[in-house]
Coordinates of N, CA, C and O in Angstrom, one line a residue:
X112 N 21.1 -4.1 -7.3 CA 20.3 -2.9 -7.1 C 19.9 -2.7 -5.6 O 19.5 -3.7 -5.0
X113 N 20.1 -1.6 -5.1 CA 19.7 -1.2 -3.8 C 18.2 -1.1 -3.8 O 17.7 -0.4 -4.6
X114 N 17.6 -1.7 -2.8 CA 16.2 -1.6 -2.7 C 15.7 -0.3 -2.1 O 16.5 0.5 -1.6
X115 N 14.4 -0.1 -2.1 CA 13.8 1.1 -1.5 C 14.0 1.1 0.0 O 14.2 0.1 0.6
X116 N 13.9 2.3 0.5 CA 13.9 2.5 2.0 C 12.5 2.8 2.5 O 11.8 3.5 1.9
X117 N 12.3 2.4 3.7 CA 11.1 2.8 4.4 C 11.3 4.3 4.8 O 12.3 4.7 5.3
X118 N 10.3 5.1 4.5 CA 10.4 6.6 4.6 C 10.2 7.1 6.0 O 10.8 8.0 6.5
X119 N 9.2 6.5 6.7 CA 8.8 7.1 8.0 C 8.2 6.0 8.9 O 7.9 4.8 8.4
X120 N 8.0 6.3 10.1 CA 7.4 5.4 11.1 C 8.4 4.5 11.8 O 9.6 4.8 11.9
X121 N 7.9 3.4 12.3 CA 8.8 2.5 13.2 C 10.0 2.0 12.5 O 11.0 1.8 13.2
X122 N 9.9 1.8 11.2 CA 11.1 1.2 10.5 C 11.7 2.2 9.6 O 12.4 1.8 8.6
X123 N 11.6 3.5 9.9 CA 12.2 4.5 9.1 C 13.7 4.2 8.8 O 14.4 3.9 9.7
X124 N 14.0 4.4 7.5 CA 15.4 4.2 7.1 C 15.8 2.7 6.7 O 16.8 2.5 6.2
X125 N 14.9 1.8 7.0 CA 15.2 0.4 6.7 C 15.2 0.2 5.2 O 14.3 0.6 4.5
X126 N 16.3 -0.4 4.8 CA 16.5 -0.7 3.3 C 15.9 -2.1 3.1 O 16.1 -3.1 3.8
X127 N 15.0 -2.1 2.1 CA 14.4 -3.4 1.7 C 15.1 -4.0 0.5 O 15.8 -3.4 -0.3
X128 N 15.0 -5.4 0.5 CA 15.6 -6.1 -0.6 C 14.8 -5.8 -1.9 O 13.5 -5.8 -1.8
X129 N 15.5 -5.6 -3.0 CA 14.8 -5.4 -4.3 C 14.7 -6.7 -5.0 O 15.6 -7.6 -4.9
X130 N 13.6 -7.0 -5.6 CA 13.4 -8.2 -6.4 C 14.5 -8.3 -7.5 O 14.8 -7.2 -8.0
X131 N 15.0 -9.4 -7.8 CA 16.0 -9.5 -8.9 C 15.4 -9.2 -10.3 O 14.2 -9.3 -10.5
X132 N 16.3 -8.8 -11.2 CA 15.8 -8.6 -12.6 C 15.2 -7.2 -12.8 O 15.1 -6.4 -11.9
X133 N 14.6 -7.1 -14.0 CA 13.9 -5.9 -14.4 C 12.4 -6.0 -14.4 O 11.8 -5.1 -14.9
X134 N 11.9 -7.1 -13.8 CA 10.4 -7.3 -13.9 C 9.6 -6.3 -13.0 O 8.4 -6.1 -13.2
X135 N 10.3 -5.7 -12.0 CA 9.6 -4.8 -11.1 C 10.2 -3.4 -11.3 O 11.3 -3.2 -11.6
X136 N 9.3 -2.4 -10.9 CA 9.7 -1.0 -10.9 C 9.3 -0.5 -9.6 O 8.2 -0.1 -9.4
X137 N 10.3 -0.5 -8.6 CA 9.9 0.0 -7.3 C 9.4 1.4 -7.4 O 9.9 2.3 -8.1
X138 N 8.3 1.7 -6.6 CA 7.8 3.1 -6.5 C 8.9 4.0 -6.0 O 9.5 3.7 -4.9
X139 N 9.1 5.1 -6.7 CA 10.1 6.0 -6.3 C 9.8 6.6 -4.9 O 8.6 6.8 -4.5
X140 N 10.8 6.9 -4.1 CA 10.6 7.4 -2.8 C 9.8 8.7 -2.7 O 8.9 8.8 -1.9
X141 N 10.0 9.6 -3.7 CA 9.2 10.8 -3.6 C 7.7 10.5 -4.0 O 6.8 11.2 -3.4
X142 N 7.5 9.5 -4.8 CA 6.1 9.2 -5.1 C 5.4 8.5 -3.9 O 4.3 8.8 -3.6
X143 N 6.2 7.6 -3.3 CA 5.7 6.9 -2.1 C 5.4 8.0 -1.0 O 4.3 7.9 -0.3
X144 N 6.3 8.9 -0.8 CA 6.1 10.0 0.2 C 4.8 10.8 -0.1 O 4.0 11.1 0.7
X145 N 4.6 11.1 -1.4 CA 3.4 11.9 -1.8 C 2.2 11.1 -1.5 O 1.2 11.6 -1.0
X146 N 2.2 9.8 -1.8 CA 1.0 8.9 -1.6 C 0.7 8.9 -0.1 O -0.5 9.1 0.3
X147 N 1.7 8.7 0.7 CA 1.4 8.6 2.2 C 1.0 9.9 2.8 O 0.2 10.0 3.7
X148 N 1.5 11.0 2.3 CA 1.1 12.3 2.7 C -0.4 12.6 2.4 O -1.1 13.1 3.2
X149 N -0.7 12.1 1.2 CA -2.1 12.3 0.8 C -3.1 11.5 1.7 O -4.1 11.9 2.1
X150 N -2.6 10.2 2.0 CA -3.5 9.4 2.8 C -3.6 9.9 4.3 O -4.6 9.8 4.9
X151 N -2.5 10.5 4.8 CA -2.5 10.9 6.2 C -3.1 12.3 6.3 O -3.8 12.6 7.4
X152 N -3.0 13.2 5.4 CA -3.4 14.6 5.6 C -4.4 15.1 4.6 O -4.7 16.3 4.5
X153 N -5.1 14.2 3.9 CA -6.0 14.6 2.9 C -7.2 15.4 3.5 O -7.8 14.9 4.5
X154 N -7.6 16.5 2.9 CA -8.8 17.2 3.4 C -10.1 16.4 3.3 O -11.0 16.6 4.0
X155 N -10.2 15.4 2.4 CA -11.4 14.6 2.2 C -11.4 13.5 3.1 O -12.4 12.8 3.2
X156 N -10.4 13.2 3.9 CA -10.3 12.0 4.8 C -10.9 12.4 6.1 O -10.5 13.4 6.7
X157 N -11.8 11.7 6.6 CA -12.4 12.0 7.9 C -11.5 11.6 9.1 O -11.8 12.0 10.2
X158 N -10.5 10.9 8.8 CA -9.5 10.4 9.8 C -8.2 10.1 9.1 O -8.1 10.0 7.9
X159 N -7.2 9.8 9.9 CA -5.9 9.3 9.4 C -6.2 7.9 8.8 O -6.7 7.0 9.5
X160 N -6.0 7.7 7.5 CA -6.4 6.5 6.9 C -5.4 5.3 7.1 O -5.6 4.2 6.7
X161 N -4.3 5.6 7.7 CA -3.3 4.6 7.9 C -3.4 3.9 9.3 O -3.2 2.7 9.4
X162 N -3.7 4.6 10.3 CA -3.7 4.1 11.7 C -4.8 3.0 11.8 O -5.9 3.2 11.5
X163 N -4.3 1.8 12.1 CA -5.2 0.6 12.3 C -5.8 0.1 11.0 O -6.7 -0.7 11.1
X164 N -5.3 0.5 9.9 CA -5.9 0.1 8.6 C -5.5 -1.4 8.3 O -4.5 -1.9 8.8
X165 N -6.4 -2.0 7.6 CA -6.1 -3.4 7.0 C -5.8 -3.1 5.6 O -6.7 -2.8 4.8
X166 N -4.5 -3.3 5.2 CA -4.0 -2.9 3.9 C -3.8 -4.0 3.0 O -3.4 -5.1 3.4
X167 N -4.0 -3.8 1.7 CA -3.7 -4.8 0.7 C -2.8 -4.2 -0.3 O -3.1 -3.2 -1.0
X168 N -1.5 -4.7 -0.4 CA -0.5 -4.2 -1.4 C -0.6 -5.1 -2.6 O -0.2 -6.3 -2.5
X169 N -1.1 -4.6 -3.7 CA -1.3 -5.4 -4.9 C -0.3 -5.1 -6.0 O 0.1 -3.9 -6.2
X170 N 0.2 -6.1 -6.7 CA 1.4 -6.0 -7.5 C 2.5 -5.5 -6.6 O 3.2 -4.5 -6.9
X171 N 2.8 -6.3 -5.6 CA 3.5 -5.8 -4.4 C 5.0 -5.5 -4.7 O 5.6 -4.7 -3.9
X172 N 5.6 -6.2 -5.6 CA 7.0 -5.9 -5.9 C 7.9 -6.2 -4.7 O 8.0 -7.3 -4.3
X173 N 8.5 -5.2 -4.1 CA 9.4 -5.3 -2.9 C 8.5 -5.4 -1.7 O 9.0 -5.7 -0.6
X174 N 7.3 -5.0 -1.8 CA 6.4 -4.9 -0.6 C 6.5 -3.5 0.1 O 6.0 -3.3 1.2
X175 N 7.2 -2.6 -0.6 CA 7.5 -1.3 0.1 C 6.2 -0.5 0.5 O 6.2 0.1 1.5
X176 N 5.2 -0.6 -0.4 CA 3.9 0.1 0.0 C 3.3 -0.4 1.2 O 2.9 0.3 2.2
X177 N 3.1 -1.7 1.3 CA 2.5 -2.4 2.4 C 3.3 -2.2 3.7 O 2.8 -2.0 4.8
X178 N 4.6 -2.4 3.5 CA 5.5 -2.3 4.7 C 5.6 -0.8 5.2 O 5.6 -0.6 6.4
X179 N 5.5 0.1 4.3 CA 5.5 1.5 4.7 C 4.2 1.8 5.5 O 4.2 2.5 6.5
X180 N 3.1 1.2 5.0 CA 1.8 1.4 5.8 C 1.9 0.8 7.2 O 1.5 1.4 8.1
X181 N 2.5 -0.4 7.3 CA 2.7 -1.1 8.6 C 3.6 -0.2 9.5 O 3.3 0.0 10.7
X182 N 4.7 0.3 8.9 CA 5.6 1.2 9.6 C 4.9 2.4 10.2 O 5.3 2.9 11.3
X183 N 3.9 2.9 9.5 CA 3.2 4.1 9.9 C 1.9 3.8 10.7 O 1.2 4.7 10.9
X184 N 1.7 2.6 11.1 CA 0.6 2.3 12.0 C -0.5 1.5 11.5 O -1.5 1.3 12.2
X185 N -0.5 0.9 10.3 CA -1.5 0.0 9.9 C -1.5 -1.2 10.7 O -0.5 -1.7 11.3
X186 N -2.7 -1.8 10.9 CA -2.8 -3.0 11.8 C -2.2 -4.3 11.1 O -1.5 -5.0 11.7
X187 N -2.6 -4.5 9.8 CA -2.2 -5.7 9.1 C -2.0 -5.3 7.6 O -2.6 -4.3 7.1
X188 N -1.2 -6.1 6.9 CA -1.1 -5.9 5.5 C -1.0 -7.3 4.8 O -0.4 -8.2 5.2
X189 N -1.7 -7.3 3.6 CA -1.6 -8.5 2.7 C -0.8 -8.0 1.5 O -0.9 -6.8 1.1
X190 N -0.1 -8.9 0.9 CA 0.8 -8.6 -0.2 C 0.5 -9.6 -1.3 O 0.7 -10.8 -1.2
X191 N -0.1 -9.1 -2.4 CA -0.4 -10.0 -3.6 C 0.7 -9.8 -4.6 O 0.9 -8.7 -5.1
X192 N 1.3 -10.9 -4.9 CA 2.4 -11.0 -5.9 C 2.4 -12.3 -6.6 O 2.3 -13.3 -5.9
X193 N 2.5 -12.4 -7.9 CA 2.5 -13.6 -8.6 C 3.9 -14.2 -8.9 O 4.0 -15.4 -9.0
X194 N 4.9 -13.4 -9.1 CA 6.2 -13.9 -9.4 C 6.9 -14.5 -8.2 O 7.0 -13.9 -7.2
X195 N 7.5 -15.7 -8.4 CA 8.1 -16.4 -7.3 C 9.3 -15.7 -6.7 O 9.4 -15.6 -5.5
X196 N 10.2 -15.2 -7.6 CA 11.4 -14.5 -7.1 C 11.0 -13.2 -6.4 O 11.6 -12.8 -5.4
X197 N 10.0 -12.5 -6.9 CA 9.6 -11.3 -6.3 C 8.9 -11.5 -5.0 O 9.2 -10.8 -4.0
X198 N 8.1 -12.6 -4.9 CA 7.5 -13.0 -3.7 C 8.5 -13.4 -2.6 O 8.4 -13.1 -1.4
X199 N 9.6 -14.0 -3.0 CA 10.7 -14.3 -2.1 C 11.3 -13.1 -1.5 O 11.7 -13.0 -0.3
X200 N 11.5 -12.0 -2.3 CA 12.0 -10.7 -1.8 C 11.0 -10.1 -0.8 O 11.5 -9.6 0.2
X201 N 9.7 -10.2 -1.1 CA 8.8 -9.7 -0.1 C 8.8 -10.4 1.2 O 8.8 -9.8 2.3
X202 N 8.9 -11.7 1.1 CA 9.0 -12.6 2.3 C 10.2 -12.2 3.1 O 10.2 -12.1 4.4
X203 N 11.4 -12.0 2.4 CA 12.6 -11.5 3.1 C 12.4 -10.2 3.8 O 12.9 -9.9 4.9
X204 N 11.7 -9.3 3.1 CA 11.5 -7.9 3.7 C 10.5 -8.0 4.9 O 10.7 -7.3 5.9
X205 N 9.5 -8.8 4.8 CA 8.6 -9.0 6.0 C 9.4 -9.5 7.2 O 9.3 -9.0 8.3
X206 N 10.3 -10.5 6.9 CA 11.1 -11.0 8.0 C 12.1 -10.0 8.6 O 12.3 -9.8 9.8
X207 N 12.7 -9.2 7.7 CA 13.7 -8.2 8.1 C 13.0 -7.1 8.9 O 13.6 -6.6 9.8
X208 N 11.7 -6.8 8.7 CA 11.0 -5.9 9.5 C 10.4 -6.5 10.7 O 9.7 -5.8 11.5
X209 N 10.5 -7.8 10.9 CA 9.9 -8.5 12.0 C 8.4 -8.3 12.0 O 7.8 -8.1 13.0
X210 N 7.8 -8.4 10.8 CA 6.4 -8.1 10.6 C 5.5 -9.4 10.4 O 4.4 -9.3 10.0
X211 N 6.1 -10.6 10.6 CA 5.4 -11.8 10.3 C 4.0 -11.9 10.9 O 3.1 -12.4 10.3
X212 N 3.8 -11.4 12.1 CA 2.5 -11.5 12.7 C 1.5 -10.5 12.2 O 0.3 -10.7 12.4
X213 N 1.9 -9.6 11.4 CA 1.0 -8.5 10.8 C 1.0 -8.5 9.3 O 0.2 -7.7 8.7
X214 N 1.7 -9.4 8.7 CA 1.8 -9.4 7.2 C 1.5 -10.8 6.7 O 1.9 -11.8 7.3
X215 N 0.9 -10.8 5.5 CA 0.5 -12.1 4.9 C 0.9 -12.0 3.4 O 0.4 -11.0 2.7
X216 N 1.7 -12.9 2.9 CA 2.1 -12.9 1.5 C 1.1 -13.9 0.8 O 1.0 -15.0 1.2
X217 N 0.5 -13.4 -0.3 CA -0.4 -14.2 -1.1 C 0.2 -14.3 -2.5 O 0.3 -13.3 -3.2
X218 N 0.6 -15.5 -2.9 CA 1.1 -15.8 -4.2 C -0.1 -15.9 -5.2 O -0.7 -17.0 -5.2
X219 N -0.4 -14.9 -5.9 CA -1.6 -15.0 -6.8 C -1.5 -13.9 -7.8 O -0.8 -12.9 -7.7
X220 N -2.3 -14.1 -8.9 CA -2.4 -13.1 -9.9 C -3.5 -12.1 -9.5 O -4.6 -12.5 -9.2
X221 N -3.2 -10.9 -9.5 CA -4.1 -9.9 -9.0 C -5.4 -9.7 -9.9 O -6.4 -9.3 -9.4
X222 N -5.3 -10.2 -11.2 CA -6.5 -10.1 -12.0 C -7.2 -11.4 -12.0 O -8.3 -11.5 -12.7
X223 N -6.8 -12.4 -11.3 CA -7.5 -13.7 -11.1 C -7.2 -14.2 -9.7 O -6.6 -15.3 -9.6
X224 N -7.5 -13.4 -8.7 CA -7.1 -13.8 -7.3 C -8.0 -14.9 -6.7 O -9.2 -15.1 -7.2
X225 N -7.6 -15.6 -5.7 CA -8.4 -16.5 -5.0 C -9.4 -15.7 -4.1 O -9.2 -14.5 -4.0
X226 N -10.4 -16.3 -3.5 CA -11.2 -15.6 -2.6 C -10.4 -15.1 -1.4 O -9.4 -15.7 -1.0
X227 N -10.8 -13.9 -0.9 CA -10.0 -13.3 0.1 C -10.9 -12.6 1.2 O -12.1 -12.6 1.1
X228 N -10.2 -12.0 2.2 CA -10.9 -11.3 3.2 C -10.9 -9.8 2.9 O -9.9 -9.3 2.2
X229 N -11.8 -9.0 3.3 CA -11.9 -7.6 3.0 C -10.8 -6.8 3.6 O -10.4 -7.0 4.7
X230 N -10.3 -5.8 2.8 CA -9.3 -4.9 3.3 C -9.9 -3.5 3.1 O -10.6 -3.2 2.1
X231 N -9.5 -2.5 3.9 CA -10.0 -1.2 3.8 C -9.1 -0.1 3.2 O -9.6 1.0 2.9
X232 N -7.9 -0.5 2.9 CA -7.0 0.4 2.2 C -6.3 -0.5 1.1 O -5.5 -1.4 1.5
X233 N -6.5 -0.2 -0.2 CA -5.9 -1.0 -1.2 C -4.9 -0.1 -1.9 O -5.2 1.0 -2.4
X234 N -3.7 -0.6 -2.1 CA -2.5 0.1 -2.7 C -2.1 -0.7 -3.9 O -1.7 -1.9 -3.8
X235 N -2.1 -0.1 -5.1 CA -1.8 -0.8 -6.3 C -0.6 -0.1 -7.0 O -0.7 1.1 -7.2
X236 N 0.3 -0.9 -7.5 CA 1.4 -0.4 -8.3 C 1.8 -1.3 -9.4 O 2.8 -2.0 -9.3
X237 N 0.9 -1.5 -10.4 CA 1.2 -2.5 -11.4 C 2.1 -2.0 -12.5 O 2.4 -0.8 -12.5
X238 N 2.6 -2.9 -13.3 CA 3.4 -2.4 -14.5 C 2.6 -1.4 -15.3 O 1.3 -1.6 -15.4
X239 N 3.2 -0.4 -15.8 CA 2.5 0.6 -16.6 C 2.1 0.0 -18.0 O 2.7 -0.9 -18.5
X240 N 1.1 0.6 -18.6 CA 0.8 0.4 -19.9 C 0.0 -0.9 -20.2 O -0.2 -1.3 -21.4
X241 N -0.5 -1.6 -19.2 CA -1.2 -2.8 -19.4 C -2.7 -2.7 -18.9 O -3.4 -3.8 -18.9
X242 N -3.1 -1.6 -18.5 CA -4.5 -1.3 -18.0 C -4.9 -2.3 -16.9 O -6.0 -2.9 -16.9
X243 N -4.0 -2.5 -16.0 CA -4.2 -3.5 -15.0 C -5.0 -3.0 -13.8 O -5.6 -3.8 -13.1
X244 N -5.0 -1.7 -13.5 CA -5.8 -1.2 -12.4 C -7.3 -1.5 -12.4 O -7.8 -2.1 -11.5
X245 N -8.0 -1.2 -13.5 CA -9.4 -1.5 -13.6 C -9.7 -3.0 -13.5 O -10.6 -3.4 -12.8
X246 N -8.8 -3.8 -14.2 CA -9.0 -5.3 -14.2 C -8.8 -5.8 -12.8 O -9.6 -6.7 -12.3
X247 N -7.8 -5.4 -12.1 CA -7.5 -5.9 -10.8 C -8.5 -5.5 -9.8 O -9.0 -6.3 -9.0
X248 N -9.0 -4.2 -9.8 CA -10.0 -3.8 -8.9 C -11.3 -4.6 -9.1 O -11.9 -5.0 -8.1
X249 N -11.7 -4.8 -10.3 CA -12.9 -5.6 -10.5 C -12.8 -7.0 -10.0 O -13.7 -7.6 -9.3
X250 N -11.6 -7.7 -10.3 CA -11.4 -9.0 -9.8 C -11.3 -9.1 -8.3 O -11.9 -10.0 -7.7
X251 N -10.6 -8.2 -7.7 CA -10.4 -8.2 -6.2 C -11.8 -8.0 -5.5 O -12.1 -8.6 -4.5
X252 N -12.6 -7.0 -6.1 CA -13.9 -6.8 -5.5 C -14.8 -8.0 -5.6 O -15.5 -8.4 -4.6
X253 N -14.8 -8.6 -6.8 CA -15.6 -9.8 -7.0 C -15.2 -11.0 -6.1 O -16.1 -11.8 -5.7
X254 N -14.0 -11.1 -5.7 CA -13.5 -12.2 -4.8 C -13.4 -11.8 -3.4 O -12.9 -12.6 -2.6
X255 N -13.9 -10.7 -3.0 CA -14.1 -10.3 -1.6 C -12.9 -9.7 -0.9 O -12.9 -9.6 0.4
X256 N -12.0 -9.2 -1.6 CA -10.8 -8.5 -1.0 C -11.0 -7.1 -0.6 O -10.2 -6.6 0.1
X257 N -12.0 -6.4 -1.1 CA -12.2 -5.0 -0.9 C -13.5 -4.7 -0.1 O -14.6 -5.1 -0.5
X258 N -13.3 -4.0 1.0 CA -14.4 -3.6 1.9 C -15.2 -2.6 1.1 O -14.6 -1.6 0.5
X259 N -16.5 -2.6 1.1 CA -17.3 -1.5 0.5 C -16.9 -0.2 1.2 O -16.8 -0.1 2.4
X260 N -16.6 0.8 0.4 CA -16.2 2.1 0.9 C -14.7 2.2 1.2 O -14.2 3.2 1.7
X261 N -13.9 1.1 0.8 CA -12.5 1.1 1.0 C -11.9 2.3 0.2 O -12.4 2.7 -0.8
X262 N -10.7 2.7 0.7 CA -9.9 3.7 0.0 C -8.9 3.0 -0.9 O -8.3 2.0 -0.4
X263 N -8.9 3.4 -2.2 CA -8.0 2.7 -3.1 C -7.0 3.8 -3.7 O -7.4 4.9 -4.0
X264 N -5.8 3.4 -3.6 CA -4.7 4.3 -4.2 C -3.9 3.5 -5.2 O -3.5 2.4 -4.9
X265 N -3.7 4.1 -6.4 CA -3.0 3.4 -7.4 C -2.0 4.4 -8.0 O -2.2 5.6 -8.2
X266 N -0.8 3.8 -8.3 CA 0.2 4.4 -9.1 C 0.1 3.8 -10.5 O 0.2 2.6 -10.7
X267 N -0.1 4.6 -11.5 CA -0.2 4.2 -12.9 C 0.5 5.1 -13.8 O 0.9 6.2 -13.4
X268 N 0.6 4.7 -15.0 CA 1.2 5.6 -16.0 C 0.4 6.8 -16.2 O -0.8 6.8 -16.1
X269 N 1.0 7.9 -16.6 CA 0.4 9.2 -16.7 C -0.8 9.2 -17.6 O -1.8 9.8 -17.4
X270 N -0.8 8.4 -18.7 CA -1.9 8.3 -19.7 C -2.9 7.2 -19.5 O -3.8 7.1 -20.2
X271 N -2.6 6.4 -18.5 CA -3.5 5.2 -18.3 C -4.9 5.7 -17.7 O -5.0 6.6 -17.0
X272 N -5.9 4.8 -18.0 CA -7.2 5.2 -17.5 C -7.5 4.5 -16.2 O -6.9 3.5 -15.8
X273 N -8.4 5.2 -15.4 CA -8.8 4.7 -14.2 C -10.1 3.8 -14.4 O -10.7 3.9 -15.5
X274 N -10.5 3.0 -13.4 CA -11.8 2.3 -13.6 C -12.9 3.3 -13.9 O -12.9 4.4 -13.4
X275 N -13.9 2.9 -14.7 CA -15.0 3.7 -15.1 C -15.8 4.1 -13.8 O -15.8 3.3 -12.8
X276 N -16.5 5.2 -13.9 CA -17.4 5.6 -12.9 C -16.8 5.9 -11.5 O -17.5 5.7 -10.5
X277 N -15.5 6.2 -11.5 CA -14.9 6.6 -10.2 C -14.7 8.1 -10.2 O -14.5 8.8 -11.2
X278 N -14.7 8.7 -9.0 CA -14.5 10.1 -8.8 C -13.2 10.2 -7.9 O -13.3 9.9 -6.7
X279 N -12.1 10.5 -8.5 CA -10.9 10.6 -7.7 C -11.0 11.6 -6.6 O -11.6 12.7 -6.7
X280 N -10.6 11.2 -5.4 CA -10.5 12.1 -4.2 C -9.3 13.0 -4.3 O -9.2 14.1 -3.8
X281 N -8.2 12.5 -4.9 CA -7.0 13.2 -5.1 C -6.2 12.6 -6.2 O -6.2 11.4 -6.4
X282 N -5.4 13.4 -6.9 CA -4.5 13.0 -8.0 C -3.3 13.8 -8.0 O -3.3 15.0 -7.7
X283 N -2.2 13.2 -8.3 CA -0.9 13.9 -8.4 C -0.1 13.3 -9.5 O -0.2 12.1 -9.7
X284 N 0.6 14.1 -10.3 CA 1.5 13.6 -11.3 C 3.0 13.8 -10.9 O 3.3 14.9 -10.4
X285 N 3.8 12.8 -11.0 CA 5.2 12.8 -10.7 C 5.9 12.2 -11.9 O 6.0 10.9 -12.0
X286 N 6.4 13.0 -12.8 CA 7.1 12.5 -14.0 C 6.2 11.6 -14.8 O 5.1 12.1 -15.2
X287 N 6.6 10.4 -15.1 CA 5.7 9.5 -15.9 C 4.6 8.8 -15.0 O 3.8 8.1 -15.6
X288 N 4.7 9.0 -13.7 CA 3.7 8.4 -12.8 C 2.6 9.3 -12.4 O 2.7 10.5 -12.3
X289 N 1.4 8.7 -12.2 CA 0.3 9.4 -11.7 C -0.3 8.6 -10.5 O -0.4 7.4 -10.6
X290 N -0.5 9.3 -9.5 CA -1.2 8.8 -8.3 C -2.6 9.2 -8.3 O -3.0 10.3 -8.6
X291 N -3.5 8.2 -8.1 CA -4.9 8.5 -8.0 C -5.5 7.8 -6.8 O -5.1 6.6 -6.5
X292 N -6.3 8.5 -6.0 CA -7.0 7.9 -4.8 C -8.5 8.1 -5.0 O -8.9 9.2 -5.3
X293 N -9.2 7.0 -4.7 CA -10.7 7.1 -4.7 C -11.3 6.2 -3.6 O -10.5 5.4 -3.1
X294 N -12.5 6.3 -3.4 CA -13.2 5.4 -2.5 C -14.1 4.4 -3.3 O -14.8 4.8 -4.2
X295 N -14.0 3.1 -2.9 CA -14.7 2.1 -3.6 C -16.2 2.3 -3.3 O -16.6 2.4 -2.1
X296 N -17.0 2.3 -4.3 CA -18.4 2.4 -4.1 C -19.0 1.1 -3.7 O -18.6 0.0 -4.2
X297 N -20.0 1.1 -2.8 CA -20.6 -0.2 -2.4 C -21.2 -0.9 -3.7 O -21.7 -0.3 -4.6
X298 N -20.9 -2.2 -3.7 CA -21.3 -3.0 -4.9 C -20.4 -2.8 -6.1 O -20.7 -3.4 -7.1
X299 N -19.3 -2.0 -6.0 CA -18.5 -1.7 -7.1 C -17.2 -2.4 -7.1 O -16.8 -3.1 -6.4

């Protein structure tokens, strides 16, 4: 399987290694483009949300979301992935982009993560149909991974629910996928 391509920025056109097997579903290029357009040009954003951001790519798969953010000017990116073979693909993609100094791979379960450092942009692309976004956000917040007021962007199945008590800043539907972006409430 040919992996996803970086869409824009310093590594534009770079083909990433795809994790083996069917356990991952790489974010489609058009969905990734829509997500990054929303982050960069959103009317609700007081600034470009990518430049100098500290990004966390959760359920990282190939690492395409976090690497795309780095390519577009993020300062650093963490990649949370539990599967060994998938984590190996992310490590290879980090090396291929020569991003070792700005990227950190964390082998962990996103719904039971170790303690972490705060990130201001959280990108989630979990398997559909398992209600993982609310569970992961709660666990990551409790373990210190999310800065209060962080921007969170998730790709989830069209019918899946978002965490309770959030007000989406933006939403888009692309086929079976839905993108939702919101700001983490302090203490939430």
